[in-house]
mmCIF file of N, CA and C in Angstrom:
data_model
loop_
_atom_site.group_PDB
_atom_site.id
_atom_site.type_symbol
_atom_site.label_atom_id
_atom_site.label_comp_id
_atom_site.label_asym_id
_atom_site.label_seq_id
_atom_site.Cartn_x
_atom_site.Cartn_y
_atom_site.Cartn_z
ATOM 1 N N UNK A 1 107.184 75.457 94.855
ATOM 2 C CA UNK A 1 106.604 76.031 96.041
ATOM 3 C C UNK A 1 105.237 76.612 95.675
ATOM 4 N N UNK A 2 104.350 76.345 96.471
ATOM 5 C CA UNK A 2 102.724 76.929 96.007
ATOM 6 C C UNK A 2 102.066 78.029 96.647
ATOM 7 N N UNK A 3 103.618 78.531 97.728
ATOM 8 C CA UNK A 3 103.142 80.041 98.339
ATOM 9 C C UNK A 3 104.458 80.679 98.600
ATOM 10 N N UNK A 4 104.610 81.912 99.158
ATOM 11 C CA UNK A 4 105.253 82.562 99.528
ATOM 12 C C UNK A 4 104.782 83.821 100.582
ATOM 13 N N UNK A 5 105.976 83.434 101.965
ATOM 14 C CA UNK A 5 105.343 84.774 102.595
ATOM 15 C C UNK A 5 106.478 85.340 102.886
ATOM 16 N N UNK A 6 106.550 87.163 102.923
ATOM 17 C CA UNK A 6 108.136 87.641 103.551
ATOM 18 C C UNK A 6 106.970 88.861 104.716
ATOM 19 N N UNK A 7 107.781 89.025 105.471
ATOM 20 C CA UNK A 7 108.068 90.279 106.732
ATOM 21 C C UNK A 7 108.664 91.724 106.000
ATOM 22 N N UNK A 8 108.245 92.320 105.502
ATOM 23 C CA UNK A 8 108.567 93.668 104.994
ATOM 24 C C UNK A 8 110.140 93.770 106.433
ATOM 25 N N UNK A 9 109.474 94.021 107.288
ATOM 26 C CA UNK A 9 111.055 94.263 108.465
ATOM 27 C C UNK A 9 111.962 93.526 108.225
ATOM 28 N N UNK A 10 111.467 92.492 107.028
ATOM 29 C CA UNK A 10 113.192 91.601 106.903
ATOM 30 C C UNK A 10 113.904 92.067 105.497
ATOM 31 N N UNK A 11 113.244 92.822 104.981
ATOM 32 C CA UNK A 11 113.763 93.656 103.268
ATOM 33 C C UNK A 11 114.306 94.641 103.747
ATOM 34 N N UNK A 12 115.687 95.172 102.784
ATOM 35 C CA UNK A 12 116.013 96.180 103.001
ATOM 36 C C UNK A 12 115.225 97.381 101.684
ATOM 37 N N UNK A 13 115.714 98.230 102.377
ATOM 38 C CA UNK A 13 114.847 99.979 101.865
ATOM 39 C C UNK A 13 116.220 100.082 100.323
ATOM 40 N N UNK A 14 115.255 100.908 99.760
ATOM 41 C CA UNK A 14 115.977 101.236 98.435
ATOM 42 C C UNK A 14 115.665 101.679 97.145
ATOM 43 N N UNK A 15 116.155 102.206 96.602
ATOM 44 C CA UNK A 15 115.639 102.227 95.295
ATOM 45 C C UNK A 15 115.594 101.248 94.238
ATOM 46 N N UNK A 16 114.231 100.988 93.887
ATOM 47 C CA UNK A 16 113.586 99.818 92.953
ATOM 48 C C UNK A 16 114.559 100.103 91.355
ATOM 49 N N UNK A 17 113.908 99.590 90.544
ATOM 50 C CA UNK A 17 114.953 99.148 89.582
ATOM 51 C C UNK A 17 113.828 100.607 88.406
ATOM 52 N N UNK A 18 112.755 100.881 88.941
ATOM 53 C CA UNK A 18 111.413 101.522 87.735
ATOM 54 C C UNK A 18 112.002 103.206 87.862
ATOM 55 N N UNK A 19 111.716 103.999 87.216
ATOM 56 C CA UNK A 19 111.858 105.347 87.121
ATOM 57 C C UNK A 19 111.078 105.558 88.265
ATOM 58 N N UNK A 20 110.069 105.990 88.946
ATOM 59 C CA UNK A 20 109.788 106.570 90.352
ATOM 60 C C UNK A 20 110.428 105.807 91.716
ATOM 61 N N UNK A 21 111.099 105.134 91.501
ATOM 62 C CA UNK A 21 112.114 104.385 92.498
ATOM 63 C C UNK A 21 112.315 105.311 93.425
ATOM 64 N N UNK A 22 111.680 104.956 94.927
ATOM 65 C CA UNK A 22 111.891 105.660 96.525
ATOM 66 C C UNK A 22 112.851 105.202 97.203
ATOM 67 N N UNK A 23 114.122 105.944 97.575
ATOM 68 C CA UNK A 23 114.909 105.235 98.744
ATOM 69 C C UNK A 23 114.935 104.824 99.763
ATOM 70 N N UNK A 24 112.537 104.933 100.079
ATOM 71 C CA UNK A 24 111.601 104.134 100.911
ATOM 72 C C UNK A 24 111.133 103.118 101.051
ATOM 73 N N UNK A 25 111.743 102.576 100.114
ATOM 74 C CA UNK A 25 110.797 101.604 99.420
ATOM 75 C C UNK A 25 111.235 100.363 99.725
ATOM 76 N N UNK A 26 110.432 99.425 100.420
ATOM 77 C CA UNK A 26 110.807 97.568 100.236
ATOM 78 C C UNK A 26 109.941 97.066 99.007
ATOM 79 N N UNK A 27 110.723 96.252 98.201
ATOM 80 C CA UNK A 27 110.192 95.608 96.777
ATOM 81 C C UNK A 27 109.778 94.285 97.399
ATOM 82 N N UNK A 28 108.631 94.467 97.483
ATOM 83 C CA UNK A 28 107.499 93.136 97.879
ATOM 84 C C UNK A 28 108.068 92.268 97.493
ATOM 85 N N UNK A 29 106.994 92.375 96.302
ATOM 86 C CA UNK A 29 106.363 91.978 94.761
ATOM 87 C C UNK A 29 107.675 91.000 94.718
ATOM 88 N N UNK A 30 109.198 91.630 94.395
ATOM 89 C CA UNK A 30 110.528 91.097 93.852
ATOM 90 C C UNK A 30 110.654 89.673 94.977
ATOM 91 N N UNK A 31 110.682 90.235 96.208
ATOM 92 C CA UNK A 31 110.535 89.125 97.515
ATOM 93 C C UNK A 31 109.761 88.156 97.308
ATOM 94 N N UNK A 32 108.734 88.457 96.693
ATOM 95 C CA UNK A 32 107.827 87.074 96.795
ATOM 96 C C UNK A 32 107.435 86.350 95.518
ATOM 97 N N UNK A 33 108.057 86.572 94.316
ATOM 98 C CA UNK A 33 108.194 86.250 93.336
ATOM 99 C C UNK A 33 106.901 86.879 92.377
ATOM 100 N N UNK A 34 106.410 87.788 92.435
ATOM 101 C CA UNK A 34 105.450 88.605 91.882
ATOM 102 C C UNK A 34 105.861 89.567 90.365
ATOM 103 N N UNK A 35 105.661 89.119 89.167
ATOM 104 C CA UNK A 35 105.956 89.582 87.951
ATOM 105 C C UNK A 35 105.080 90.226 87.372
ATOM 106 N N UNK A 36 103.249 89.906 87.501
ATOM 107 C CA UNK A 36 103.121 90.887 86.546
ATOM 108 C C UNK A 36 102.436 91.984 87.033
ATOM 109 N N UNK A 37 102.915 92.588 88.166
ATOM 110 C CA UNK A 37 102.501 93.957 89.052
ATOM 111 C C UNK A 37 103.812 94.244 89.861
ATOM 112 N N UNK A 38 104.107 95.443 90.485
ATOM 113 C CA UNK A 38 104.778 95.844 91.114
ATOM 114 C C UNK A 38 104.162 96.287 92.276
ATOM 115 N N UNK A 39 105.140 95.396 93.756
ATOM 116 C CA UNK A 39 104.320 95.679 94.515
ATOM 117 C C UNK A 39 105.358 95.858 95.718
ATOM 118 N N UNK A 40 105.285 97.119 96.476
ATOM 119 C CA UNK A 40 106.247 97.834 97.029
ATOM 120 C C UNK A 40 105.877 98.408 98.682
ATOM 121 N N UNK A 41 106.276 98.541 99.613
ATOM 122 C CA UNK A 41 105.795 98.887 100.645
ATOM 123 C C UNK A 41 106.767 100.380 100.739
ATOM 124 N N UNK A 42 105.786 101.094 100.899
ATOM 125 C CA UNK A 42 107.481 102.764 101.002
ATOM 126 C C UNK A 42 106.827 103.260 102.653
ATOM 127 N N UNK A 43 108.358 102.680 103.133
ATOM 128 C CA UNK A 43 108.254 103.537 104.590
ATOM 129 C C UNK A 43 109.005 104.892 105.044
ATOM 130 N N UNK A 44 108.102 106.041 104.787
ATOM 131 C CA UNK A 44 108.584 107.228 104.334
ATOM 132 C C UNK A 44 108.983 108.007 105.699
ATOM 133 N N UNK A 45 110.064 108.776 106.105
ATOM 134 C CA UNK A 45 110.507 109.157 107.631
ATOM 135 C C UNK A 45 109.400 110.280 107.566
ATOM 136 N N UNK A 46 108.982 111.239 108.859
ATOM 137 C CA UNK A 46 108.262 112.096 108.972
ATOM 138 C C UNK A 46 109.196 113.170 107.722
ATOM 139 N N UNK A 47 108.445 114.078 107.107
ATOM 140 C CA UNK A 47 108.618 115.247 106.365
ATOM 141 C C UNK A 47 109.645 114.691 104.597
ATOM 142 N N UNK A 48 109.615 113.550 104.695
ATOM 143 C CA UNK A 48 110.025 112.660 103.326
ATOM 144 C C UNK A 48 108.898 112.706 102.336
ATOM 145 N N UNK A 49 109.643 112.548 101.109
ATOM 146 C CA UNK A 49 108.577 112.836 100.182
ATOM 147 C C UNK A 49 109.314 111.490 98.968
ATOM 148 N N UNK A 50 108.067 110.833 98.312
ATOM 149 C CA UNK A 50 108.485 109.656 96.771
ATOM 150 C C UNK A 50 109.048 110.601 96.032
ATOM 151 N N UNK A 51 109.125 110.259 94.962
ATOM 152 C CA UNK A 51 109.930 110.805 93.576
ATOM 153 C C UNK A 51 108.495 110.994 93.124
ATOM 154 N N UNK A 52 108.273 112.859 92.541
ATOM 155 C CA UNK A 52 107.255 113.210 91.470
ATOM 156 C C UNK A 52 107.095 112.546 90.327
ATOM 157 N N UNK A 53 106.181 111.967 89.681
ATOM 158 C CA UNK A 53 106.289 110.906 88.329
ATOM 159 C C UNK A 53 104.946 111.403 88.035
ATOM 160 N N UNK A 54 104.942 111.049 86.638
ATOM 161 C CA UNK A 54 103.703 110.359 86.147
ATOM 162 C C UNK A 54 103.283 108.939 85.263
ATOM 163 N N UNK A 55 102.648 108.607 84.565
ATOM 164 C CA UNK A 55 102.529 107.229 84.225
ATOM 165 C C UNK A 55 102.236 107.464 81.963
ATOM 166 N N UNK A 56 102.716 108.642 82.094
ATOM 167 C CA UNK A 56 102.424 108.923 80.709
ATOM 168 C C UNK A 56 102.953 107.978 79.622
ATOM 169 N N UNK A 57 104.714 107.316 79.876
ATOM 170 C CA UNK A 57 104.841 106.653 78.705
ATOM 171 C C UNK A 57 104.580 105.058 79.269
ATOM 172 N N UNK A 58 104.915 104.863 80.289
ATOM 173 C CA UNK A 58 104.621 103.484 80.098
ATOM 174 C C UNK A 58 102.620 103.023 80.496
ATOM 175 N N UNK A 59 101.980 104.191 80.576
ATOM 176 C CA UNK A 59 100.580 103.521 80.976
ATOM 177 C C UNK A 59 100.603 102.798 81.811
ATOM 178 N N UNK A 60 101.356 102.746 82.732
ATOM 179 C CA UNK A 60 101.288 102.001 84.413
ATOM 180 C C UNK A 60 100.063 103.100 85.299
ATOM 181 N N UNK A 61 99.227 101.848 86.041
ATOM 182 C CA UNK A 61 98.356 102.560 87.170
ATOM 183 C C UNK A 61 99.210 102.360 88.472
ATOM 184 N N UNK A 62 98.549 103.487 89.269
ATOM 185 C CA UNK A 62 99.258 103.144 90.825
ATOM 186 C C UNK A 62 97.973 103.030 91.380
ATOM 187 N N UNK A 63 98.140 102.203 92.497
ATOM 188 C CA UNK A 63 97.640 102.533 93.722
ATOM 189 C C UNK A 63 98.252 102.368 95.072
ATOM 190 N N UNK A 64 97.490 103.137 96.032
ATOM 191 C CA UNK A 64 98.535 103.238 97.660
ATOM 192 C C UNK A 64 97.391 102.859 98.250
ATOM 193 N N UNK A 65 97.862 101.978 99.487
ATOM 194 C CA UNK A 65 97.084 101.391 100.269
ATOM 195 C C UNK A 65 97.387 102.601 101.485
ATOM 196 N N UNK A 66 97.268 102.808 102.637
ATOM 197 C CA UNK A 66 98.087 103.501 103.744
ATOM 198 C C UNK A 66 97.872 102.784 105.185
ATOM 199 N N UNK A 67 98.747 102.128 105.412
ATOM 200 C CA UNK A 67 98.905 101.523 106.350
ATOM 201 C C UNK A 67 98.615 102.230 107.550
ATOM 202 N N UNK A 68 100.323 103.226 107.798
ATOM 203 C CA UNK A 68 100.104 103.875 109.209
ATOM 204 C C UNK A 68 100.626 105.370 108.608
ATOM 205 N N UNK A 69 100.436 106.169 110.157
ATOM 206 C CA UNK A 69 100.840 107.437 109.879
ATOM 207 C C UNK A 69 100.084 108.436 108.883
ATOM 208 N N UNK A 70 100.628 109.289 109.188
ATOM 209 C CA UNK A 70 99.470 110.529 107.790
ATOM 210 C C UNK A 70 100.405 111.111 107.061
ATOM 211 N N UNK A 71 99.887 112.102 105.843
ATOM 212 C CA UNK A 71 100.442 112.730 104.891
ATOM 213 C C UNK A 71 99.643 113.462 104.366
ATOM 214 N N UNK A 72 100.705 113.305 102.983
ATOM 215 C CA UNK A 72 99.641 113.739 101.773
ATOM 216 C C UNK A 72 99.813 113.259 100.778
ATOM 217 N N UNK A 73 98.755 112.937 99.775
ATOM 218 C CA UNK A 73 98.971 113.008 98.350
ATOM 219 C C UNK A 73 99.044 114.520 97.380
ATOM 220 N N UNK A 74 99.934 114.081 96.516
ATOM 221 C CA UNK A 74 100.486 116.108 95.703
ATOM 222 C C UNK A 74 100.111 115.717 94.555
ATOM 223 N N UNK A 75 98.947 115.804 93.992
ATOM 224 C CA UNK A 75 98.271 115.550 92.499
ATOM 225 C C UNK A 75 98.350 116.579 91.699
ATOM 226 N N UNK A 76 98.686 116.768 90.579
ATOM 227 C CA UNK A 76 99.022 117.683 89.782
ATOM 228 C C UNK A 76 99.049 118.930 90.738
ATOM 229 N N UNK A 77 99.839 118.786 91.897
ATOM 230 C CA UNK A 77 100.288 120.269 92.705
ATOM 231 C C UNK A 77 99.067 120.313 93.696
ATOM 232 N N UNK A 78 97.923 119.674 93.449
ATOM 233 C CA UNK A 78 97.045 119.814 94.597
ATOM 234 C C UNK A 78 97.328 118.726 96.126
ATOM 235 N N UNK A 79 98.027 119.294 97.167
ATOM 236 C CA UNK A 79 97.527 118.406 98.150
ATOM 237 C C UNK A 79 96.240 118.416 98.914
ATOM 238 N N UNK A 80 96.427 116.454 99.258
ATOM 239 C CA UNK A 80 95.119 116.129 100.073
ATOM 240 C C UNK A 80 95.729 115.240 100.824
ATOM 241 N N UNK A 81 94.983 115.521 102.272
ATOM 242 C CA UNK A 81 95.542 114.597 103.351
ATOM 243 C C UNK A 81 95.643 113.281 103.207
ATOM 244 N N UNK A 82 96.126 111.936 103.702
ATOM 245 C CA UNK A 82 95.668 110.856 103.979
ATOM 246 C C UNK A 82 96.353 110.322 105.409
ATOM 247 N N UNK A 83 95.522 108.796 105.254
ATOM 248 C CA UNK A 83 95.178 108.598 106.830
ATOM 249 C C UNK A 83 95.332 106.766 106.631
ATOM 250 N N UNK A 84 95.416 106.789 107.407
ATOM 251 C CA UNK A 84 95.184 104.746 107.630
ATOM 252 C C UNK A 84 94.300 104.884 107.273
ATOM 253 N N UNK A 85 93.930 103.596 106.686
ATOM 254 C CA UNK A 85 92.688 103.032 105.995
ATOM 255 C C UNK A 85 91.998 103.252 104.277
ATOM 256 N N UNK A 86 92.978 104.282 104.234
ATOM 257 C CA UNK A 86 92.489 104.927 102.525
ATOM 258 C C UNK A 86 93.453 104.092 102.026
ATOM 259 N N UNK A 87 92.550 103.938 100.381
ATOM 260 C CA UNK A 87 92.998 103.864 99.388
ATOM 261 C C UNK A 87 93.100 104.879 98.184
ATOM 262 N N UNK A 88 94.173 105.144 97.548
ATOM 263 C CA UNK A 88 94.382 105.611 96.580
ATOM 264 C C UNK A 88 94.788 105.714 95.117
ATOM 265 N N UNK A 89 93.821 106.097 93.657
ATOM 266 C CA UNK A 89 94.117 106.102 93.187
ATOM 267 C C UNK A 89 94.694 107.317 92.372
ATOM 268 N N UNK A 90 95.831 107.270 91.344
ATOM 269 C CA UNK A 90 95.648 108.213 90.526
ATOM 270 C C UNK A 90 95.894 107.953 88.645
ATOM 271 N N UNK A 91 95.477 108.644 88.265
ATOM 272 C CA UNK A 91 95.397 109.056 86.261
ATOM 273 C C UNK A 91 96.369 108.895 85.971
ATOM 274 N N UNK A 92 96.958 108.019 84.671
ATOM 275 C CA UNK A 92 97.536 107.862 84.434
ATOM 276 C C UNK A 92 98.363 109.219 83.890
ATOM 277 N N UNK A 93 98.138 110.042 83.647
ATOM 278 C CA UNK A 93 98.601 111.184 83.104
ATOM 279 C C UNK A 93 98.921 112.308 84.200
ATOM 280 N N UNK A 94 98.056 111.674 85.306
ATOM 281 C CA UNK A 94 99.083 113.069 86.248
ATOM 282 C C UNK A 94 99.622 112.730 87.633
ATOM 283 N N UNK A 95 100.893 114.376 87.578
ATOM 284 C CA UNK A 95 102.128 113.882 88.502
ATOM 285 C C UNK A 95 101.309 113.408 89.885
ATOM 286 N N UNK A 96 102.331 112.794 90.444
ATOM 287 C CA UNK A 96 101.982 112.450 91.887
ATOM 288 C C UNK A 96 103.029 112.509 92.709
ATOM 289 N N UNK A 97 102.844 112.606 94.382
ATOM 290 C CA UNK A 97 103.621 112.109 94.759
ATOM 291 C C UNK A 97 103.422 111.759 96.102
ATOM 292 N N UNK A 98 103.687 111.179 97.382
ATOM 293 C CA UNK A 98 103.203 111.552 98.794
ATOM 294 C C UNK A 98 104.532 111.841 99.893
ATOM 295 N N UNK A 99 104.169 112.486 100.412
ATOM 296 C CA UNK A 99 104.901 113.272 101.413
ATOM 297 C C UNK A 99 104.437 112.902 102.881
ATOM 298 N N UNK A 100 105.169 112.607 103.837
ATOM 299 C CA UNK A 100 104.983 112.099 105.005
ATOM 300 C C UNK A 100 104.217 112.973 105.805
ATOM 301 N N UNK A 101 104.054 113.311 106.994
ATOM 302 C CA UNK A 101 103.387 114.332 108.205
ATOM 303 C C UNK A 101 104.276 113.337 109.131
ATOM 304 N N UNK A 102 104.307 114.538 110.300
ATOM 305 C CA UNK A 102 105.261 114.331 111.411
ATOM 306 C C UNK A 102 105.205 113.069 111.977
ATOM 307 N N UNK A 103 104.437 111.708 111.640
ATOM 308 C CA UNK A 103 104.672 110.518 112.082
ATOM 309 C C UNK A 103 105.007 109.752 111.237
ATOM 310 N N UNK A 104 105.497 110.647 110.202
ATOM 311 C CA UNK A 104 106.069 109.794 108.920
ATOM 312 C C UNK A 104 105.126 108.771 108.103
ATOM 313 N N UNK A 105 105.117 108.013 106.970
ATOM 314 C CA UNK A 105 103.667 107.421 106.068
ATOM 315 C C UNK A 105 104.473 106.082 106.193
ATOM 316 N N UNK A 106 103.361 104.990 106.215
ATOM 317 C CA UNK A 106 103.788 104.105 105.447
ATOM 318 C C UNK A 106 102.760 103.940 104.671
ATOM 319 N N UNK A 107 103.168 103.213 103.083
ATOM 320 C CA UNK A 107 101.554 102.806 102.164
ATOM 321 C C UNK A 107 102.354 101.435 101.546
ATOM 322 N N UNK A 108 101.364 101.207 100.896
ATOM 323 C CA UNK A 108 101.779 99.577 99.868
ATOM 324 C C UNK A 108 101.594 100.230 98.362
ATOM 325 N N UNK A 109 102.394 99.980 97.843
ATOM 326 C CA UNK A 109 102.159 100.996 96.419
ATOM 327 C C UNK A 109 102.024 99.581 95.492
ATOM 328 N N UNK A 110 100.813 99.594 94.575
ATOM 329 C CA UNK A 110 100.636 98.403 93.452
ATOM 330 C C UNK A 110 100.849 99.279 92.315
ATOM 331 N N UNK A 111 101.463 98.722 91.353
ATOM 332 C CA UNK A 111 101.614 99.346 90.134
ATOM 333 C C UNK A 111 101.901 98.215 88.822
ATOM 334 N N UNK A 112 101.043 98.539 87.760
ATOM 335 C CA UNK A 112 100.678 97.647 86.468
ATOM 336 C C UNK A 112 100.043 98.430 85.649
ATOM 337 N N UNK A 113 100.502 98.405 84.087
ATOM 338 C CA UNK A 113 100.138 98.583 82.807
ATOM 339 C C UNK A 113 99.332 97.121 82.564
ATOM 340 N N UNK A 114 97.873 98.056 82.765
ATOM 341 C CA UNK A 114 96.697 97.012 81.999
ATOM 342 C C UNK A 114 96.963 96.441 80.976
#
């Protein structure tokens, strides 16, 4: 096969197989046969929050796309809003996490050790 497409609304929610594993989370990446990145859609309910992590032993980067809805990102304890249309990165060395606002978040989370 020389493509693959899935509908996130046709995956079920769950926790991924990686240590920051969200019980928000649809595993793309796994759906569409994607190995050397992790690539995850987390549809978070209003006032839900990911699992706090950081990327210290395995040197994995994240990034969040944000689809719909607002929040926040919690960077080493600092929050900052986000919104549709941002992208986000963070350091490999510090915690993260995002937390919904009353219309609840969705983002696309990519994650890979360069």
């Amino acid at each position: 096969m020389s493509f693959q497409i899935v509908d996130p609304a046709d995956l079920d929610t769950g926790r991924g197989p990686h240590p920051a594993a969200s019980p928000f989370e649809k595993r793309v990446g796994e759906a569409i046969g994607i190995t050397a990145f992790g690539l995850y859609q987390v549809e978070l309910p209003a006032g839900e929050e990911t699992v706090p992590h950081d990327h210290r032993d395995d040197g994995a980067e994240d990034a969040y796309a944000v689809l719909r809805g607002n929040g926040w990102v919690v960077v080493d304890g600092q929050e900052t809003p986000v919104v549709p249309g941002q992208y986000i990165a963070v350091t490999v060395e510090s915690s993260r996490y995002l937390r919904a606002g009353p219309d609840g978040l969705v983002v696309v989370a990519v994650c890979a050790s360069p």
